[in-house]
Coordinates of C-alpha atoms in Angstrom, one line a residue:
Chain A
X323 CA -221.3 47.5 59.3
X324 CA -220.7 45.6 56.1
X325 CA -218.2 42.8 56.4
X326 CA -216.1 43.0 53.2
X327 CA -213.7 40.1 54.1
X328 CA -213.3 37.7 56.9
X329 CA -211.2 34.7 57.9
X330 CA -212.4 31.7 55.8
X331 CA -214.2 29.0 57.8
X332 CA -211.7 26.4 56.6
X333 CA -208.7 28.4 57.8
X334 CA -207.8 27.7 61.4
X335 CA -207.1 30.9 63.5
X336 CA -203.5 30.1 64.6
X337 CA -200.2 31.8 63.8
X338 CA -198.4 30.4 60.8
X339 CA -194.9 29.0 61.2
X340 CA -193.7 30.4 57.9
X341 CA -190.8 32.8 57.5
X342 CA -191.6 36.5 57.2
X343 CA -192.4 37.4 53.6
X344 CA -193.1 33.8 52.6
X345 CA -196.4 33.6 50.5
X346 CA -197.5 30.1 51.7
X347 CA -199.9 32.0 54.0
X348 CA -201.6 33.7 51.1
X349 CA -201.9 30.4 49.2
X350 CA -203.3 28.6 52.3
X351 CA -205.9 31.3 52.4
X352 CA -206.8 30.9 48.7
X353 CA -207.2 27.1 49.2
X354 CA -209.4 27.7 52.3
X355 CA -211.5 30.3 50.4
X356 CA -212.0 27.9 47.5
X357 CA -213.1 25.1 49.9
X358 CA -215.5 27.5 51.5
X359 CA -217.0 28.9 48.4
X360 CA -217.5 25.5 46.8
X361 CA -219.1 24.2 50.1
X362 CA -216.9 21.1 50.2
X363 CA -215.2 21.4 53.6
X364 CA -216.8 18.3 55.1
X365 CA -215.9 16.1 52.1
X366 CA -212.4 17.4 51.4
X367 CA -209.3 15.4 52.2
X368 CA -205.9 17.1 51.8
X369 CA -202.5 15.4 51.3
X370 CA -199.6 17.3 52.8
X371 CA -196.2 16.9 51.3
X372 CA -192.6 17.0 52.6
X373 CA -191.3 20.6 52.7
X374 CA -192.1 23.8 54.5
X375 CA -195.8 23.3 53.9
X376 CA -196.0 19.9 55.4
X377 CA -197.7 21.4 58.5
X378 CA -200.6 22.8 56.3
X379 CA -202.8 20.3 58.3
X380 CA -202.4 22.6 61.3
X381 CA -204.0 25.5 59.3
X382 CA -206.7 24.0 57.2
X383 CA -209.8 22.6 58.9
X384 CA -210.1 19.5 56.8
X385 CA -208.9 15.9 57.1
X386 CA -205.3 15.3 56.0
X387 CA -202.8 12.6 55.3
X388 CA -199.1 13.4 55.2
X389 CA -197.3 11.7 52.3
X390 CA -193.6 10.8 51.7
X391 CA -191.5 13.2 49.7
X392 CA -193.0 13.5 46.2
X393 CA -195.6 10.7 46.7
X394 CA -198.7 12.9 47.4
X395 CA -200.3 12.3 44.0
X396 CA -200.1 8.5 44.7
X397 CA -201.5 8.9 48.2
X398 CA -204.2 11.1 46.8
X399 CA -205.0 8.5 44.1
X400 CA -205.4 5.9 46.9
X401 CA -207.9 8.1 48.8
X402 CA -209.8 9.2 45.7
X403 CA -210.2 5.7 44.3
X404 CA -211.8 4.4 47.4
X405 CA -213.8 7.5 48.2
X406 CA -214.7 8.8 44.8
X407 CA -217.3 11.3 46.1
X408 CA -214.8 13.1 48.3
X409 CA -212.7 16.1 47.1
X410 CA -209.0 15.2 47.4
X411 CA -206.2 17.7 46.9
X412 CA -202.4 17.8 47.3
X413 CA -200.3 20.7 48.3
X414 CA -196.8 20.4 47.0
X415 CA -193.6 22.4 46.6
X416 CA -191.4 22.4 43.6
X417 CA -188.8 20.0 45.0
X418 CA -191.5 17.6 46.1
X419 CA -193.5 17.7 42.9
X420 CA -191.0 18.5 40.1
X421 CA -188.0 16.5 41.4
X422 CA -188.5 13.4 43.5
X423 CA -192.2 13.2 42.8
X424 CA -192.0 13.8 39.0
X425 CA -193.1 10.3 38.2
X426 CA -196.1 10.4 40.6
X427 CA -197.5 13.7 39.3
X428 CA -196.9 12.7 35.7
X429 CA -198.8 9.4 36.0
X430 CA -201.5 10.8 38.2
X431 CA -202.0 13.3 35.3
X432 CA -201.8 10.6 32.7
X433 CA -204.5 8.6 34.5
X434 CA -206.7 11.7 34.8
X435 CA -207.0 11.2 38.5
X436 CA -209.8 13.3 39.8
X437 CA -207.6 15.3 42.2
X438 CA -206.6 18.9 42.6
X439 CA -202.9 19.8 42.8
X440 CA -201.8 23.0 44.4
X441 CA -198.2 23.4 43.2
X442 CA -196.1 26.1 45.0
X443 CA -193.1 27.1 43.0
X444 CA -190.5 29.3 44.7
X445 CA -187.6 28.1 42.6
X446 CA -185.6 26.7 45.5
X447 CA -185.6 24.0 48.2
X448 CA -186.9 25.9 51.3
X449 CA -187.1 23.5 54.2
X450 CA -183.7 21.8 53.5
X451 CA -181.9 25.1 53.3
X452 CA -181.9 26.6 49.9
X453 CA -180.5 24.0 47.5
X454 CA -181.2 24.0 43.8
X455 CA -184.7 22.8 42.8
X456 CA -185.8 21.7 39.3
X457 CA -187.4 25.1 39.0
X458 CA -184.3 27.1 39.9
X459 CA -183.6 29.7 37.2
X460 CA -180.6 29.7 35.0
X461 CA -177.8 31.6 36.7
X462 CA -179.5 31.6 40.1
X463 CA -177.3 31.0 43.1
X464 CA -178.3 28.4 45.6
X465 CA -176.3 26.4 48.1
X466 CA -175.8 23.7 45.5
X467 CA -175.3 26.0 42.6
X468 CA -172.9 28.4 44.4
X469 CA -171.7 29.9 41.1
X470 CA -175.2 30.1 39.6
X471 CA -177.2 27.4 37.9
X472 CA -175.3 26.5 34.8
X473 CA -177.4 24.7 32.2
X474 CA -174.7 22.4 30.9
X475 CA -173.9 21.2 34.3
X476 CA -177.3 21.2 36.1
X477 CA -180.0 21.5 33.4
X478 CA -182.6 24.1 33.0
X479 CA -185.7 25.1 34.9
X480 CA -188.6 22.6 34.5
X481 CA -191.9 24.2 33.4
X482 CA -194.3 21.8 35.0
X483 CA -197.7 23.0 33.9
X484 CA -196.7 23.3 30.3
X485 CA -195.6 19.6 30.6
X486 CA -198.9 18.6 32.2
X487 CA -201.2 20.7 30.1
X488 CA -200.5 18.6 27.1
X489 CA -201.8 15.5 28.8
X490 CA -205.3 14.2 28.1
X491 CA -206.0 13.4 31.7
X492 CA -205.5 17.1 32.8
X493 CA -208.7 19.1 32.7
X494 CA -207.3 22.4 34.1
X495 CA -203.7 23.7 34.2
X496 CA -202.8 27.3 35.1
X497 CA -199.9 29.3 36.5
X498 CA -200.4 32.4 38.6
X499 CA -198.4 34.4 41.0
X500 CA -199.3 35.8 44.5
X501 CA -197.2 38.9 44.3
X502 CA -199.8 41.7 44.1
X503 CA -203.5 42.0 45.0
X504 CA -204.5 41.8 41.3
X505 CA -202.4 38.6 40.8
X506 CA -203.8 37.1 44.0
X507 CA -207.3 37.7 42.7
X508 CA -206.4 35.8 39.5
X509 CA -204.8 33.1 41.6
X510 CA -208.0 32.8 43.6
X511 CA -210.0 32.1 40.5
X512 CA -207.4 29.5 39.3
X513 CA -207.4 27.6 42.6
X514 CA -211.2 27.4 42.5
X515 CA -211.2 26.3 38.9
X516 CA -208.7 23.6 39.7
X517 CA -211.1 22.3 42.3
X518 CA -214.0 22.6 40.0
X519 CA -212.3 20.4 37.4
X520 CA -212.3 17.6 40.0
X521 CA -215.8 18.3 41.3
X522 CA -217.2 18.2 37.8
X523 CA -215.4 14.9 37.2
X524 CA -213.4 16.3 34.2
X525 CA -209.9 15.3 35.2
X526 CA -206.9 16.5 37.2
X527 CA -206.7 20.1 38.0
X528 CA -203.4 21.8 38.7
X529 CA -202.5 25.3 39.6
X530 CA -198.9 26.4 39.9
X531 CA -198.4 29.5 42.1
X532 CA -195.2 31.4 41.9
X533 CA -194.2 32.1 45.5
X534 CA -191.4 33.7 47.4
X535 CA -188.6 32.4 49.7
X536 CA -187.0 35.6 51.1
X537 CA -184.7 33.7 53.5
X538 CA -183.2 31.3 51.0
X539 CA -183.2 33.9 48.3
X540 CA -181.4 36.1 50.8
X541 CA -183.7 39.1 50.1
X542 CA -185.9 41.2 52.3
X543 CA -189.6 40.3 51.8
X544 CA -190.5 43.3 49.6
X545 CA -187.5 42.8 47.4
X546 CA -188.3 39.1 47.2
X547 CA -191.7 40.0 45.7
X548 CA -190.0 42.3 43.2
X549 CA -187.5 39.6 42.4
X550 CA -190.3 37.1 41.7
X551 CA -192.0 39.6 39.4
X552 CA -188.8 40.5 37.6
X553 CA -187.2 37.1 37.2
X554 CA -189.7 34.3 37.8
X555 CA -192.7 35.6 35.8
X556 CA -190.7 35.9 32.6
X557 CA -189.3 32.4 33.1
X558 CA -192.7 30.9 34.1
X559 CA -195.4 32.7 32.0
X560 CA -198.7 33.2 33.8
X561 CA -202.1 32.3 32.6
X562 CA -204.5 29.4 32.1
X563 CA -202.8 26.9 29.9
X564 CA -205.7 24.5 29.7
X565 CA -209.4 24.5 30.8
X566 CA -211.7 21.9 29.4
X567 CA -214.7 24.0 30.3
X568 CA -213.5 26.5 27.8
X569 CA -214.4 29.3 30.2
X570 CA -210.8 30.4 30.7
X571 CA -210.9 29.9 34.5
Chain B
X542 CA -215.5 -28.8 51.6
X543 CA -215.1 -28.0 47.9
X544 CA -211.5 -27.7 46.8
X545 CA -210.3 -25.8 43.8
X546 CA -207.0 -26.3 42.0
X547 CA -205.4 -22.8 42.1
X548 CA -202.0 -21.2 41.5
X549 CA -200.6 -19.6 44.7
X550 CA -200.7 -16.1 43.3
X551 CA -204.3 -16.4 42.2
X552 CA -205.3 -18.1 45.4
X553 CA -203.8 -15.2 47.5
X554 CA -205.6 -12.7 45.3
X555 CA -209.0 -14.4 45.7
X556 CA -208.4 -14.9 49.4
X557 CA -207.7 -11.2 49.8
X558 CA -210.9 -10.2 48.1
X559 CA -212.8 -12.8 50.3
X560 CA -211.1 -11.3 53.4
X561 CA -212.6 -7.9 52.6
X562 CA -209.7 -6.3 50.7
X563 CA -211.3 -3.6 48.5
X564 CA -208.2 -1.7 47.3
X565 CA -205.3 -3.3 45.5
X566 CA -202.4 -1.5 44.0
X567 CA -199.6 -3.3 42.2
X568 CA -196.8 -3.1 39.6
X569 CA -195.7 -6.0 37.4
X570 CA -192.7 -8.0 38.7
X571 CA -192.1 -11.7 38.3
X572 CA -192.9 -14.1 39.9
X573 CA -196.1 -12.5 41.3
X574 CA -197.7 -11.1 38.1
X575 CA -200.8 -13.3 38.4
X576 CA -201.9 -11.2 41.4
X577 CA -202.4 -7.9 39.6
X578 CA -203.8 -9.8 36.6
X579 CA -206.3 -11.5 38.9
X580 CA -207.1 -8.3 40.7
X581 CA -207.6 -6.4 37.4
X582 CA -210.2 -9.0 36.5
X583 CA -212.0 -9.6 39.8
X584 CA -211.7 -6.5 41.9
X585 CA -214.3 -4.4 40.0
X586 CA -216.9 -7.2 40.4
X587 CA -216.2 -7.2 44.1
X588 CA -216.9 -3.5 44.4
X589 CA -213.2 -2.8 45.0
X590 CA -210.5 -0.8 43.2
X591 CA -207.5 -1.9 41.2
X592 CA -204.9 0.5 39.9
X593 CA -201.7 -0.6 38.1
X594 CA -199.3 1.9 39.6
X595 CA -196.3 3.4 37.7
X596 CA -193.9 1.9 40.3
X597 CA -193.8 0.0 43.5
X598 CA -193.2 3.3 45.2
X599 CA -196.4 4.7 43.9
X600 CA -198.3 1.4 44.6
X601 CA -197.4 1.4 48.4
X602 CA -198.4 5.1 48.6
X603 CA -201.7 4.4 47.0
X604 CA -202.1 1.7 49.7
X605 CA -201.2 4.5 52.2
X606 CA -204.0 6.7 50.9
X607 CA -206.6 3.9 50.7
X608 CA -205.7 2.5 54.1
X609 CA -205.8 6.0 55.6
X610 CA -209.3 6.3 54.2
X611 CA -210.3 3.2 56.2
X612 CA -210.4 0.6 53.5
X613 CA -208.7 -2.8 53.6
X614 CA -205.8 -2.3 51.2
X615 CA -203.0 -4.5 49.8
X616 CA -200.0 -4.5 47.5
X617 CA -198.0 -7.4 46.3
X618 CA -194.5 -7.5 44.8
X619 CA -191.3 -9.4 44.6
X620 CA -187.9 -8.7 46.2
X621 CA -186.6 -5.7 44.1
X622 CA -190.0 -4.1 44.3
X623 CA -190.2 -4.7 48.0
X624 CA -187.0 -2.6 48.4
X625 CA -188.9 0.2 46.8
X626 CA -191.9 -0.2 49.0
X627 CA -189.9 0.0 52.2
X628 CA -190.0 3.8 52.0
X629 CA -193.8 3.8 52.1
X630 CA -193.9 1.1 54.7
X631 CA -191.8 3.2 57.1
X632 CA -194.3 6.1 56.6
X633 CA -197.3 3.8 57.2
X634 CA -195.7 2.4 60.4
X635 CA -194.9 6.0 61.5
X636 CA -198.5 6.9 60.8
X637 CA -199.9 3.7 62.3
X638 CA -201.7 2.6 59.2
X639 CA -202.7 -1.1 58.6
X640 CA -202.2 -2.9 55.3
X641 CA -201.1 -6.2 53.9
X642 CA -198.1 -6.5 51.6
X643 CA -197.1 -9.8 50.0
X644 CA -193.5 -10.3 49.0
X645 CA -193.1 -13.3 46.6
X646 CA -189.4 -13.5 47.1
X647 CA -186.9 -14.2 44.3
X648 CA -183.2 -14.6 44.1
X649 CA -181.0 -11.5 44.8
X650 CA -179.2 -9.2 45.4
X651 CA -180.0 -6.7 42.7
X652 CA -182.0 -8.0 39.9
X653 CA -180.7 -11.5 40.7
X654 CA -183.1 -13.9 39.1
X655 CA -186.8 -14.9 39.2
X656 CA -186.2 -18.2 41.0
X657 CA -187.6 -18.8 44.6
X658 CA -185.4 -17.6 47.4
X659 CA -185.6 -16.4 51.0
X660 CA -182.9 -13.8 50.9
X661 CA -185.2 -10.9 52.1
X662 CA -185.5 -12.4 55.6
X663 CA -183.3 -9.6 57.2
X664 CA -185.2 -7.0 55.2
X665 CA -188.6 -8.1 56.4
X666 CA -187.7 -9.0 60.0
X667 CA -185.1 -6.4 61.0
X668 CA -187.0 -3.3 59.9
X669 CA -189.5 -2.6 57.2
X670 CA -187.9 0.7 56.4
X671 CA -185.9 3.5 57.9
X672 CA -186.3 4.2 61.6
X673 CA -187.4 1.8 64.3
X674 CA -189.8 -0.2 62.3
X675 CA -191.5 -3.6 62.5
X676 CA -194.5 -5.2 61.1
X677 CA -195.9 -8.7 61.6
X678 CA -194.4 -11.1 59.0
X679 CA -196.2 -14.3 58.1
X680 CA -194.6 -17.2 56.2
X681 CA -197.0 -19.7 54.7
X682 CA -195.6 -22.9 53.3
X683 CA -198.6 -24.2 51.2
X684 CA -201.1 -22.5 48.9
X685 CA -203.8 -23.4 51.5
X686 CA -201.9 -21.7 54.2
X687 CA -201.6 -18.5 52.1
X688 CA -205.4 -18.5 51.8
X689 CA -205.8 -19.3 55.5
X690 CA -203.4 -16.5 56.6
X691 CA -204.9 -13.8 54.5
X692 CA -207.8 -12.8 56.8
X693 CA -205.4 -13.2 59.7
X694 CA -203.0 -10.8 58.1
X695 CA -205.7 -8.1 57.8
X696 CA -206.9 -8.7 61.3
X697 CA -203.5 -8.4 62.8
X698 CA -202.7 -5.3 60.7
X699 CA -205.8 -3.6 62.0
X700 CA -205.4 -4.8 65.6
X701 CA -201.9 -3.4 65.9
X702 CA -202.3 -0.6 63.2
X703 CA -199.2 -1.8 61.5
X704 CA -198.5 -3.4 58.1
X705 CA -198.5 -7.2 57.9
X706 CA -196.1 -8.8 55.4
X707 CA -196.7 -12.2 53.9
X708 CA -193.3 -13.6 53.0
X709 CA -193.8 -16.1 50.3
X710 CA -191.5 -17.2 47.5
X711 CA -191.5 -17.9 43.8
X712 CA -192.5 -21.5 44.2
X713 CA -195.5 -20.7 46.5
X714 CA -196.6 -18.1 44.0
X715 CA -196.3 -20.3 41.0
X716 CA -197.3 -23.8 42.2
X717 CA -200.8 -25.1 41.9
X718 CA -202.5 -26.9 44.8
X719 CA -206.0 -27.7 45.7
X720 CA -207.4 -25.1 48.1
X721 CA -210.6 -24.7 50.1
X722 CA -211.6 -21.1 50.0
X723 CA -213.4 -19.4 52.9
X724 CA -216.8 -17.7 52.5
X725 CA -216.3 -14.0 51.6
X726 CA -216.7 -11.6 54.5
X727 CA -218.0 -8.0 54.3
X728 CA -215.2 -5.4 54.7
X729 CA -215.2 -3.8 58.2
X730 CA -216.5 -0.2 58.4
X731 CA -213.8 2.6 58.4
X732 CA -212.2 3.1 61.8
X733 CA -212.8 6.4 63.6
X734 CA -209.3 7.6 62.8
X735 CA -209.7 7.3 59.0
X736 CA -209.6 10.4 56.9
X737 CA -213.0 10.2 55.2
X738 CA -213.9 13.9 55.1
X739 CA -214.0 16.3 58.1
X740 CA -217.5 15.7 59.3
X741 CA -217.0 16.7 63.0
X742 CA -213.4 17.5 63.9
X743 CA -210.6 17.0 61.3
X744 CA -208.4 14.0 61.4
X745 CA -204.8 14.0 60.6
X746 CA -202.6 11.0 59.6
X747 CA -199.0 11.9 59.9
X748 CA -195.6 10.4 60.8
X749 CA -194.0 13.7 61.8
X750 CA -193.0 14.4 65.3
X751 CA -190.5 17.3 65.1
X752 CA -189.8 17.6 68.8
X753 CA -187.4 14.9 69.9
X754 CA -189.3 14.2 73.1
X755 CA -192.5 13.8 71.2
X756 CA -191.0 11.5 68.7
X757 CA -189.4 9.5 71.5
X758 CA -192.8 9.0 73.0
X759 CA -194.2 8.0 69.7
X760 CA -191.4 5.4 69.1
X761 CA -191.7 4.1 72.6
X762 CA -195.4 3.6 72.0
X763 CA -194.5 1.6 68.9
X764 CA -192.1 -0.4 71.0
X765 CA -194.9 -1.3 73.4
X766 CA -196.9 -2.5 70.5
X767 CA -194.0 -4.5 69.2
X768 CA -193.5 -6.0 72.6
X769 CA -197.2 -6.9 72.9
X770 CA -196.9 -8.6 69.4
X771 CA -193.9 -10.5 70.6
X772 CA -195.8 -11.8 73.6
X773 CA -199.0 -12.6 71.8
X774 CA -198.5 -13.5 68.2
X775 CA -195.7 -16.1 67.9
X776 CA -196.8 -18.8 65.6
X777 CA -195.0 -22.0 64.6
X778 CA -195.6 -25.6 63.7
X779 CA -193.6 -28.6 65.2
X780 CA -193.3 -31.8 63.2
X781 CA -192.0 -35.0 64.7
X782 CA -190.2 -32.8 67.2
X783 CA -190.9 -34.4 70.6
X784 CA -188.1 -37.0 70.7
X785 CA -185.9 -35.3 68.1
X786 CA -182.1 -35.5 68.5
X787 CA -181.7 -32.9 65.8
X788 CA -184.3 -30.2 65.2
X789 CA -184.3 -28.6 61.8
X790 CA -185.7 -25.1 61.5
X791 CA -187.1 -24.0 58.2
X792 CA -190.0 -21.9 56.8
X793 CA -192.0 -21.6 53.6
X794 CA -190.9 -23.7 50.7
X795 CA -187.7 -24.8 52.5
X796 CA -189.8 -26.3 55.3
X797 CA -191.6 -28.5 52.8
X798 CA -188.3 -29.9 51.6
X799 CA -187.2 -30.4 55.2
X800 CA -190.4 -32.2 56.1
X801 CA -189.7 -34.8 53.4
X802 CA -186.1 -35.0 54.5
X803 CA -187.2 -35.5 58.1
X804 CA -189.3 -38.5 57.1
X805 CA -186.5 -39.9 55.0
X806 CA -183.9 -39.8 57.8
X807 CA -186.4 -41.0 60.3
X808 CA -186.9 -44.1 58.1
X809 CA -183.1 -44.5 58.4
X810 CA -183.1 -44.3 62.2
X811 CA -182.1 -40.6 62.6
X812 CA -184.4 -38.9 65.2
X813 CA -185.0 -35.6 63.3
X814 CA -187.8 -33.1 63.6
X815 CA -188.9 -29.8 62.2
X816 CA -189.7 -26.5 63.7
X817 CA -191.4 -24.3 61.2
X818 CA -191.8 -20.6 62.1
X819 CA -195.1 -19.2 60.7
X820 CA -194.4 -15.8 62.1
X821 CA -190.9 -14.7 61.1
X822 CA -191.5 -11.5 63.1
X823 CA -192.2 -11.9 65.9
X824 CA -189.7 -14.8 65.8
X825 CA -191.3 -17.8 67.7
X826 CA -188.7 -17.9 70.4
X827 CA -191.0 -20.0 72.5
X828 CA -190.5 -22.9 70.1
X829 CA -186.9 -23.1 71.1
X830 CA -187.4 -24.1 74.6
X831 CA -187.0 -27.7 73.5
X832 CA -183.6 -29.3 74.1
X833 CA -182.3 -31.4 71.1
X834 CA -178.7 -32.2 70.8
X835 CA -178.3 -30.2 67.6
X836 CA -180.2 -27.5 65.7
X837 CA -179.9 -27.2 62.0
X838 CA -181.3 -24.2 60.0
X839 CA -182.2 -24.8 56.4
X840 CA -183.0 -21.7 54.4
X841 CA -182.9 -20.4 50.9
X842 CA -180.5 -17.7 51.8
X843 CA -176.9 -17.4 52.9
X844 CA -177.7 -17.6 56.6
X845 CA -180.2 -15.1 57.8
X846 CA -182.8 -16.8 60.0
X847 CA -180.0 -18.7 61.6
X848 CA -179.2 -15.6 63.6
X849 CA -182.6 -15.6 65.1
X850 CA -182.3 -19.3 65.9
X851 CA -178.9 -18.7 67.6
X852 CA -180.4 -15.9 69.7
X853 CA -183.4 -18.1 70.7
X854 CA -181.3 -21.2 71.4
X855 CA -178.9 -18.9 73.4
X856 CA -175.9 -21.3 73.3
X857 CA -177.8 -24.3 74.9
X858 CA -177.0 -26.4 71.9
X859 CA -175.0 -26.0 68.7
X860 CA -176.8 -24.4 65.7
X861 CA -175.7 -25.4 62.2
X862 CA -176.7 -23.9 58.8
X863 CA -177.5 -25.4 55.5
X864 CA -178.2 -22.5 53.2
X865 CA -178.7 -22.5 49.5
X866 CA -178.7 -19.3 47.4
X867 CA -179.2 -18.0 43.9
X868 CA -182.7 -19.4 43.6
X869 CA -181.4 -23.0 44.2
X870 CA -183.9 -25.2 46.0
X871 CA -182.2 -28.2 47.5
X872 CA -183.8 -31.7 47.1
X873 CA -185.0 -33.8 50.0
X874 CA -182.0 -36.0 49.4
X875 CA -179.6 -33.1 49.8
X876 CA -181.3 -31.9 52.9
X877 CA -181.3 -35.5 54.3
X878 CA -177.6 -35.5 53.7
X879 CA -177.2 -32.2 55.6
X880 CA -179.2 -33.6 58.5
X881 CA -177.0 -36.7 58.6
X882 CA -173.9 -34.5 58.5
X883 CA -175.3 -32.5 61.3
X884 CA -175.8 -35.6 63.5
X885 CA -172.3 -36.6 62.5
X886 CA -171.1 -33.1 63.5
X887 CA -169.7 -32.4 60.1
X888 CA -171.5 -29.1 59.5
X889 CA -170.3 -25.6 60.6
X890 CA -171.4 -25.0 64.2
X891 CA -171.7 -21.8 66.1

């Protein structure tokens, strides 16, 4: 029998706590696969962030520190500077990275910290119950935009990787979605490329992954995937925005 | 021993490097700017790292990362910056991570001014952040004592796996005094709990305990540590205290002024003495078993440490307060007058 696919070594075999239809599980697997394929498990240190994915340390078989809301890039900086030969990554949601932690990610990028940032964008605050995030789409209803996000009152959606791709310290910046097998395959390559940017000492690598939040979007899982395709991808264009290797990820 | 004339801020930076600190993260704020400036110049040569963070919030979280990776890490700041660091300190306490943070206190509230003050006493002793938090707080009163307490600060932080705060003030940071520096020591190896890469089983450093019963057990375990610290780590200095009719309580720069005032009033026949807390937390309650007729607290704040003195004295004698605020440092003559007024029962008593 030929084994076509198997559980990644770096992914612990325990049930995930995520809601049905949430794509954190897929993204966890992509990170584990990247760690396995690059052979870096024993020198990788993750930084978990506040939000639904804070318990990522229960699922990935690597060392972890848990950071305050938004501060993961600063914690990762502290780790990486004292252990420069280790591989350090953060796993952050949109509220964490784009709102309260905007200064931390911006300046980690400006410094060209040799860290990898996995940025999960589901356009809403998940753990706190569906409030508006910086990435919430115009017109989108959340518990704090009950009439739909109105630009004049609440501003527009923040496009993070576009912002960071223009910075000299960023070696790799891409946005992908995990809404179909083909897209997941592209996302896998992007995650690995974001780690390679660090391993090759080129700069900060960030990959933004468009994700679903069926419970707070109030949609069944299959419709949530379709909603992400129909609404998020047009607002957050996919693709590699920057890759200093020139290989296109 | 060779003594070098050094500014307090620079002496503390050099002392930290000699105590094995190999990670320093800071953000400019007056009156402690000589520390990041010194670290920027000297940390690379010592094989350590210096990063000027984008904020005090980022600085303390860089300390979190480096401390979690098993390296002796430090941040320094001044009052408004300390407020920002309390978020990170609470997480470090929740995660049982050691570090040293120096607060070179200035006048507050708000932006206040850059003059020396002790108005952060409540903030550093009552809780270093949200939740049930404590860390050891050391209060030097000379540049030499800053140097001497630096290795102690790291050792205590590591022994109890909690942050240690050095509460200094603008005068101590800015003044120059001759100091004898200790021989440098090699940094200790990373402890077994440090996140250095998952060779063997993975290690997790976290402050999350979602189940109330689990969090209660975690906090109770912290409480046991706090109690152990209260029993074992009280430090203070007594000066001309044995026969004192009035005992003055002061720390840091205020204690230096009081010391001069005690000598002055002694020369005039007033039996005064000084109790100088060196640990602000744990408060040195054992120092208050003495029985003078009067206690007088002198502090560069509107009456903060006086509450701890009242608790320690527990009504056995009146406790008065002479507090100056706004960055005003009273002269020995002014404090002498306050002591005489205390003896004459002209100050406010509780």
